[in-house]
C-alpha positions as a Markdown table, in Angstrom:
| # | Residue | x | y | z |
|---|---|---|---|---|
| 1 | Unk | -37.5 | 63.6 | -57.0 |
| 2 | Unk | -38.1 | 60.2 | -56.7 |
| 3 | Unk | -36.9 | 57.5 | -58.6 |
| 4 | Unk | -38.4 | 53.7 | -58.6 |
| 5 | Unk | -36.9 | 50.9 | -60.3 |
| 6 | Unk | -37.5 | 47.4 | -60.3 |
| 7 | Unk | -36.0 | 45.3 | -57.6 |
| 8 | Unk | -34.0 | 43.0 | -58.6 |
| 9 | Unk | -35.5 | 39.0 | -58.4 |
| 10 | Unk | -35.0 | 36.9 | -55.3 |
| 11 | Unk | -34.5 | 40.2 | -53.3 |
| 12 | Unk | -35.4 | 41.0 | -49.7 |
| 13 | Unk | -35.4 | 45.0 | -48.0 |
| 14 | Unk | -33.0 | 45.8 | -45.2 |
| 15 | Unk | -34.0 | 47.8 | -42.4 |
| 16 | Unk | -31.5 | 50.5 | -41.4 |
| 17 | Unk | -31.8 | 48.8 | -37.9 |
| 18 | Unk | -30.5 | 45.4 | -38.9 |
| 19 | Unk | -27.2 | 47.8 | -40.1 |
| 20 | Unk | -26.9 | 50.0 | -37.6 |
| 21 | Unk | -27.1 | 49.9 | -33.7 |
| 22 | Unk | -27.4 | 53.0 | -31.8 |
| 23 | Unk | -29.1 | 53.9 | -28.6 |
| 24 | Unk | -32.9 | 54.5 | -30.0 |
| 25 | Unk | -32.5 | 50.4 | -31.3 |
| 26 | Unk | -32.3 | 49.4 | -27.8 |
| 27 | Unk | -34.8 | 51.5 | -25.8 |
| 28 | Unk | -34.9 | 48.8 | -22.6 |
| 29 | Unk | -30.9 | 48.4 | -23.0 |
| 30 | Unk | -28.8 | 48.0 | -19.6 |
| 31 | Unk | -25.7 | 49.8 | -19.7 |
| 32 | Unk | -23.5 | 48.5 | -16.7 |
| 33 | Unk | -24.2 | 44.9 | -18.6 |
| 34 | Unk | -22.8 | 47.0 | -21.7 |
| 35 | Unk | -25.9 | 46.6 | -23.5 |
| 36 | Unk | -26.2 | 48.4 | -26.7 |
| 37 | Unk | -22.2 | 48.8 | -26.9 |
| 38 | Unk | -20.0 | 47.4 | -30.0 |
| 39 | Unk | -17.2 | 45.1 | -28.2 |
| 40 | Unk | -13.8 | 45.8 | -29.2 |
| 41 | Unk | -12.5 | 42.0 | -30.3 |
| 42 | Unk | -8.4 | 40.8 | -28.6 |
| 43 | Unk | -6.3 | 41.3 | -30.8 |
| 44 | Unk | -4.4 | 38.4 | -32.4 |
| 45 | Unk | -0.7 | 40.2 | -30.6 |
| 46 | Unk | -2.6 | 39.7 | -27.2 |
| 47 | Unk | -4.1 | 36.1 | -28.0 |
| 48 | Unk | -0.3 | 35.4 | -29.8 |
| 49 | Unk | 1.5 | 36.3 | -26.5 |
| 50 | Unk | -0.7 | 34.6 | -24.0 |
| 51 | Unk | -0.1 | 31.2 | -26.6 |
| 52 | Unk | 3.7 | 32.0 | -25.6 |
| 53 | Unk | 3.4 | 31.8 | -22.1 |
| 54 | Unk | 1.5 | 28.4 | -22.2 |
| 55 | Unk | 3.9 | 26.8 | -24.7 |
| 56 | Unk | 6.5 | 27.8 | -22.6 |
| 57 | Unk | 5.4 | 26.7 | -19.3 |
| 58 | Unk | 4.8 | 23.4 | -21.3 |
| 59 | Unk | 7.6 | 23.2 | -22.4 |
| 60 | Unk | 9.4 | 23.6 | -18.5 |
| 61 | Unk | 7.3 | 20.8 | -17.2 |
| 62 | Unk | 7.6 | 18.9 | -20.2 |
| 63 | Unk | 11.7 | 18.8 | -19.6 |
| 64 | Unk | 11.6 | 18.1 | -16.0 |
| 65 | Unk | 9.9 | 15.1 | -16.9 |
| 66 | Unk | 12.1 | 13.9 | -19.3 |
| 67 | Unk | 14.6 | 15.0 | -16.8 |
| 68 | Unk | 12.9 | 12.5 | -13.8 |
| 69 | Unk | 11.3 | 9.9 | -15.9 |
| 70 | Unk | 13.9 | 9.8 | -19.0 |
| 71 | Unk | 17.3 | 11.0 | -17.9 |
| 72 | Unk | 17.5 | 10.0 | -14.5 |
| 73 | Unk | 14.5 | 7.6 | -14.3 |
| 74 | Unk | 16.5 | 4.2 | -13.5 |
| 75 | Unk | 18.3 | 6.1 | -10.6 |
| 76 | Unk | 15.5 | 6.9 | -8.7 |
| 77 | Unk | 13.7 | 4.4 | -9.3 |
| 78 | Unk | 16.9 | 2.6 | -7.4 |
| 79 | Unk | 16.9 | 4.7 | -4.7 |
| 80 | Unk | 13.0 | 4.4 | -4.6 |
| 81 | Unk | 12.7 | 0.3 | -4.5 |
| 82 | Unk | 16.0 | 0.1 | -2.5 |
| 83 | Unk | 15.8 | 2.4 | 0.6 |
| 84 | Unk | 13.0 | 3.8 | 2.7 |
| 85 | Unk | 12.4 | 6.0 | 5.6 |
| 86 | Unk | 11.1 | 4.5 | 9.0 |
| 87 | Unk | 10.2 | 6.1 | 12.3 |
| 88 | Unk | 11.9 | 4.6 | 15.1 |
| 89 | Unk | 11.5 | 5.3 | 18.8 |
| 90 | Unk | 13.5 | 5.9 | 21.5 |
| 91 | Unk | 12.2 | 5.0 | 24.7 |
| 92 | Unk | 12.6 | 6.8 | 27.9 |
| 93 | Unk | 13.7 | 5.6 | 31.1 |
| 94 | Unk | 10.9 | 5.3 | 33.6 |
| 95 | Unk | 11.9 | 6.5 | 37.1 |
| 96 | Unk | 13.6 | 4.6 | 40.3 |
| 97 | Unk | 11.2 | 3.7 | 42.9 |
| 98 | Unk | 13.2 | 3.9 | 46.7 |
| 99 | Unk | 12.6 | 3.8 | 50.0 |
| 100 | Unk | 13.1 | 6.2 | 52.8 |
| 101 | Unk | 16.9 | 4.9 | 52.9 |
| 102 | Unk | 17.8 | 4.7 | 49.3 |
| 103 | Unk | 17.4 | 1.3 | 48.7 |
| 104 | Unk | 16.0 | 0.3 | 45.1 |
| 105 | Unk | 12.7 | -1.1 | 45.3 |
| 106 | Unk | 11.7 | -0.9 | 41.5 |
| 107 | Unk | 14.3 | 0.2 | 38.6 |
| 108 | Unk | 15.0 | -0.5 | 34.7 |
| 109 | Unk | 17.2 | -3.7 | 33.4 |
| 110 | Unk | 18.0 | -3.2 | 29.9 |
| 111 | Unk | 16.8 | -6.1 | 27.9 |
| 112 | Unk | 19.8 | -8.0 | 25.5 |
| 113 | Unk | 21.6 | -5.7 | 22.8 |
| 114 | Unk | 21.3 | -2.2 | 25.1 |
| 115 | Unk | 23.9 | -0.4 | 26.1 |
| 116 | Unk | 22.8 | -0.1 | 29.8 |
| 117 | Unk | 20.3 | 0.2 | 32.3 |
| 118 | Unk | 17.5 | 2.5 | 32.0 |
| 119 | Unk | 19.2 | 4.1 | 29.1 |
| 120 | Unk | 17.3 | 5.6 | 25.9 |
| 121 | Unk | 17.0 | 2.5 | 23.6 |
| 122 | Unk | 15.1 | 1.6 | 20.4 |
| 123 | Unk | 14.0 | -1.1 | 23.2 |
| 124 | Unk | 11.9 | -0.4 | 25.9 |
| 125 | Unk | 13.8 | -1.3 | 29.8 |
| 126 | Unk | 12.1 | -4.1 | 31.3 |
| 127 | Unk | 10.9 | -3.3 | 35.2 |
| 128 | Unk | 12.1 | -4.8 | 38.1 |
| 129 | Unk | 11.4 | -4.6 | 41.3 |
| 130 | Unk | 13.1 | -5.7 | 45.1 |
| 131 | Unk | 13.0 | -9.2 | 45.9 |
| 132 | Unk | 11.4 | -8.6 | 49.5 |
| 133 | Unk | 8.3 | -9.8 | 50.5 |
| 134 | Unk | 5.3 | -7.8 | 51.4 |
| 135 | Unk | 6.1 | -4.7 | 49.0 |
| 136 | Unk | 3.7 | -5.9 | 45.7 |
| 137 | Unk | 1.2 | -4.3 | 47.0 |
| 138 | Unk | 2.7 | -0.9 | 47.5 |
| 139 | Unk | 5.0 | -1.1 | 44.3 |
| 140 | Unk | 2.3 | -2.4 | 41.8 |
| 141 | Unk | 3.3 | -2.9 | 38.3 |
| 142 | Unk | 3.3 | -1.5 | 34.9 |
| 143 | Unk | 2.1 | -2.4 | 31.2 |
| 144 | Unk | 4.6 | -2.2 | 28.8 |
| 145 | Unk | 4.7 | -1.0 | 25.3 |
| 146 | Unk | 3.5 | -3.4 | 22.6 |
| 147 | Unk | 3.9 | -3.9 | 19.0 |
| 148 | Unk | 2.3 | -5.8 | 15.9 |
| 149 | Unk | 3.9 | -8.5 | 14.1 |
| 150 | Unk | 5.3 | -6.2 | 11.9 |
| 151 | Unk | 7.3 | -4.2 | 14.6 |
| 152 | Unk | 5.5 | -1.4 | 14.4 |
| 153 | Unk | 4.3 | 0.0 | 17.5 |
| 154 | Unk | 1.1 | 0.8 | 18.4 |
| 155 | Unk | 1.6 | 1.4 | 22.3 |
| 156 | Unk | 4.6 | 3.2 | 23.0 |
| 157 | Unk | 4.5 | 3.8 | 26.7 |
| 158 | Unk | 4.6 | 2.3 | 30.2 |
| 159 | Unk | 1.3 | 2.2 | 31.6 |
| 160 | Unk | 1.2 | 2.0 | 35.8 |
| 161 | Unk | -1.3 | -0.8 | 36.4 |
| 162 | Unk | -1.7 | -0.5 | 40.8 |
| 163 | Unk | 0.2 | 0.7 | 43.4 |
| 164 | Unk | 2.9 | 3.3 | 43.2 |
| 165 | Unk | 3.2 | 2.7 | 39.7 |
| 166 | Unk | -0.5 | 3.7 | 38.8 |
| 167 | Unk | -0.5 | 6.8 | 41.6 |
| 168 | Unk | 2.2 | 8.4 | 40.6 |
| 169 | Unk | 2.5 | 7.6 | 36.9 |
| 170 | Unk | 2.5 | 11.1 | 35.5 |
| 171 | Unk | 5.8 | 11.8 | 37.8 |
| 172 | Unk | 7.7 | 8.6 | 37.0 |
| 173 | Unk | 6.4 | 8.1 | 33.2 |
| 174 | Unk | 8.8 | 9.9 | 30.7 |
| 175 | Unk | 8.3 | 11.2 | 27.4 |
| 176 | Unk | 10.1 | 9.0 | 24.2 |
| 177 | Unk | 11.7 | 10.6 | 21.8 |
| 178 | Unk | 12.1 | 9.4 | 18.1 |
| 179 | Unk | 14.6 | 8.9 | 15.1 |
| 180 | Unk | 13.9 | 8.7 | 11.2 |
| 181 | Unk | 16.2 | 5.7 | 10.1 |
| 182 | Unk | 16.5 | 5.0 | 6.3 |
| 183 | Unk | 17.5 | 1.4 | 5.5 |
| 184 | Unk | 18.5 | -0.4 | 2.0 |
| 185 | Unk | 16.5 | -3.5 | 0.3 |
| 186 | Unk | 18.7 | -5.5 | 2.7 |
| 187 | Unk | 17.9 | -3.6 | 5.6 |
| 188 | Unk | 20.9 | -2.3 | 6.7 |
| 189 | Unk | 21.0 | 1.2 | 7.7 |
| 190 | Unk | 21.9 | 4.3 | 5.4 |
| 191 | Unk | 21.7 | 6.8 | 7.9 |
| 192 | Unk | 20.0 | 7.4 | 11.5 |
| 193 | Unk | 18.8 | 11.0 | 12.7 |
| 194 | Unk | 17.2 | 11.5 | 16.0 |
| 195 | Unk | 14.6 | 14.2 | 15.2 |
| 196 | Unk | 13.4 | 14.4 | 19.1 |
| 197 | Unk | 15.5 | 13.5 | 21.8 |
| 198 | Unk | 14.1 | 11.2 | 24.9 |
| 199 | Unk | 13.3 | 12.4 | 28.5 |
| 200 | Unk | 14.0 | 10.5 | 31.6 |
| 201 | Unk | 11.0 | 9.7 | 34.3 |
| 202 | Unk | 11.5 | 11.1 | 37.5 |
| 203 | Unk | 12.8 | 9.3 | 40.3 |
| 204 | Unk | 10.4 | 8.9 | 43.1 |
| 205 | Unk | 11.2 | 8.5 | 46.9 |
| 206 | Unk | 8.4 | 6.3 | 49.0 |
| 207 | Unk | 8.4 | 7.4 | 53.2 |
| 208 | Unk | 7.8 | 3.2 | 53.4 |
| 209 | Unk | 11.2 | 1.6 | 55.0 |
| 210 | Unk | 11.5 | -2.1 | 53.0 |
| 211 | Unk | 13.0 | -3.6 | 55.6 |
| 212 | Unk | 10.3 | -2.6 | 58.4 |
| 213 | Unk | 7.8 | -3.4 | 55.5 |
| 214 | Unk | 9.2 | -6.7 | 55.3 |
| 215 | Unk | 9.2 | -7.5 | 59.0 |
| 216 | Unk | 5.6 | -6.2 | 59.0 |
| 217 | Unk | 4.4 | -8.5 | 56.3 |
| 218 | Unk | 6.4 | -11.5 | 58.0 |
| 219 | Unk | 4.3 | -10.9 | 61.4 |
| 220 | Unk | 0.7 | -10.4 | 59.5 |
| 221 | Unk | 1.3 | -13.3 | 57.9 |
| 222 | Unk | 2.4 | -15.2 | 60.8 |
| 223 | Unk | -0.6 | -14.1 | 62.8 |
| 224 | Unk | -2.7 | -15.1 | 59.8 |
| 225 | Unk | -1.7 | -18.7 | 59.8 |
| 226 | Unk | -2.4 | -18.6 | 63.4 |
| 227 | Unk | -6.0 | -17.7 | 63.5 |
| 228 | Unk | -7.0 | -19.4 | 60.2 |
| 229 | Unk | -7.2 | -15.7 | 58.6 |
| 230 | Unk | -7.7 | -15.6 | 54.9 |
| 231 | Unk | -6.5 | -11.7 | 54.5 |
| 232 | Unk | -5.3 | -8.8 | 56.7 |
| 233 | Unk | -3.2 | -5.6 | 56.5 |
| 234 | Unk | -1.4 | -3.8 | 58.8 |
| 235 | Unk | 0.0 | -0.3 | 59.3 |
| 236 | Unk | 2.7 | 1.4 | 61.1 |
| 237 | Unk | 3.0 | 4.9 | 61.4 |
| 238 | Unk | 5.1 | 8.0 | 62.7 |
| 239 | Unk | 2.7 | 9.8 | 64.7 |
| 240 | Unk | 5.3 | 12.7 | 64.9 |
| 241 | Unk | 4.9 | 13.4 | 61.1 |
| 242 | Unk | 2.1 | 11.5 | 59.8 |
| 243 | Unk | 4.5 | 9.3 | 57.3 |
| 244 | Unk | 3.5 | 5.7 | 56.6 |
| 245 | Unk | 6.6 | 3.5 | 57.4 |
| 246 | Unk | 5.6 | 0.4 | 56.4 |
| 247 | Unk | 2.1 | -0.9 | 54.8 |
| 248 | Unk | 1.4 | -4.2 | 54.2 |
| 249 | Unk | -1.4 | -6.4 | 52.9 |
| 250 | Unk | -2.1 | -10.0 | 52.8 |
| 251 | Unk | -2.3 | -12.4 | 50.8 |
| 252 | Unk | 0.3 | -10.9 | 48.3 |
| 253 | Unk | 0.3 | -11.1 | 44.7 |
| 254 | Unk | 4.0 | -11.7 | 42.5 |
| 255 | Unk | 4.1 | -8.3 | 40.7 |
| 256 | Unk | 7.2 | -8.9 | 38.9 |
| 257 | Unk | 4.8 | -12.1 | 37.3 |
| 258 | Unk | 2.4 | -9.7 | 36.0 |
| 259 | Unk | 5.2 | -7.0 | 34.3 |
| 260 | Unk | 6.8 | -9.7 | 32.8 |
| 261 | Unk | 3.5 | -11.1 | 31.6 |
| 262 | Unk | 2.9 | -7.9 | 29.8 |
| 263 | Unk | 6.4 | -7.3 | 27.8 |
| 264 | Unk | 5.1 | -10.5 | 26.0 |
């Protein structure tokens, strides 16, 4: 039996399928994208708890601020502007050139303020070398660390320039070490601690005798002046063992001019 009654003004008809959604709504539906499934909404317990956590991890980084920036703020911003942390190094000791009978032909002299020669300083040793003529050549010189106007350093080692210096640089050249050094406003030092500790050079033994090498040189330059010569060198040997006893060269150069030249 039907019954038909008049709809009601303004009206529209709903299709079941606008109500309900089943699978015959959706025939092209994709089901691993959940197509054509009614999504369970969180529930407001879930969405309440996570809110929890967040307020509460706000809340921890909201007190250690307070804590920093409130609380404690003038302290460290005293220990902040007042001290700071500098790298400092320690220079090693570059190793003692001698000859065949000990004698010191190029060594360390600690400049003003160290504690000794050749020892492990904030200040790098200046180099020296024997005051005998004819041994520049063989000895050569070095470069020595610089730094800017501000005192930090930008070349921290010795550098062998010529002679034994530049040959044999790897065995003589050291390694520096280095210290943190915190100082005040005033700069005086807090507190000093040496985080690597400096390694000597190696001392080096030459087969040259200076005082033969000296004679030498006296005798080239002797027969030099003699025949109008403007250069020469000279060698004398051990034919038993192949070992150079003396080796010089003229004219000569002042070596201990040019290393001083470069600690400037």
């Amino acid at each position: 039996m039907w019954w038909i009654g008049k709809k009601r003004s303004g009206s529209q008809d709903i299709a079941p399928d606008e109500i309900f959604i089943d699978s015959s709504n959706l025939p092209g539906r994709n089901e691993t994208q959940f197509e054509g499934r009614v999504v369970r909404p969180v529930s407001h317990r879930a969405i309440f708890g996570v809110g929890i956590v967040f307020a509460l991890i706000l809340a921890g980084f909201g007190i250690r601020a307070f804590e920093l920036q409130v609380a404690r703020g003038a302290s460290y911003a005293d220990i902040s502007r007042n001290n700071r942390l500098e790298r400092s190094v320690l220079f090693a000791a570059r190793g003692v050139v001698y000859d065949r009978t000990g004698r010191e032909l190029a060594w360390n002299e600690a400049q003003p303020g160290d504690a000794e020669s050749g020892a492990a300083t904030s200040t790098f040793a200046l180099r020296r070398y024997i005051e005998v003529p004819g041994l520049a050549h063989v000895l050569g010189f070095v470069q020595y660390p610089r730094a800017d106007l501000k005192g930090i350093w930008w070349r921290e080692n010795y550098t062998g320039i010529s002679g034994v210096e530049l040959a044999f640089d790897d065995v003589l050249q050291g390694h520096n070490g280095s210290t943190l050094i915190e100082t005040d406003a005033r700069k005086n030092v807090e507190r000093a601690n040496i985080v690597a500790l400096p390694r000597n050079g190696s001392d080096f033994t030459l087969s040259i005798d200076a005082e033969v090498q000296s004679r030498l040189y006296s005798a080239l330059l002797a027969h030099a002046d003699k025949q109008n010569f403007k250069g020469g060198a000279a060698v004398i040997m051990d034919v038993r063992t192949g070992e150079l006893l003396a080796l010089a060269s003229f004219p000569e150069y002042d070596n201990a001019a040019f290393a001083a030249g470069n600690a400037r």
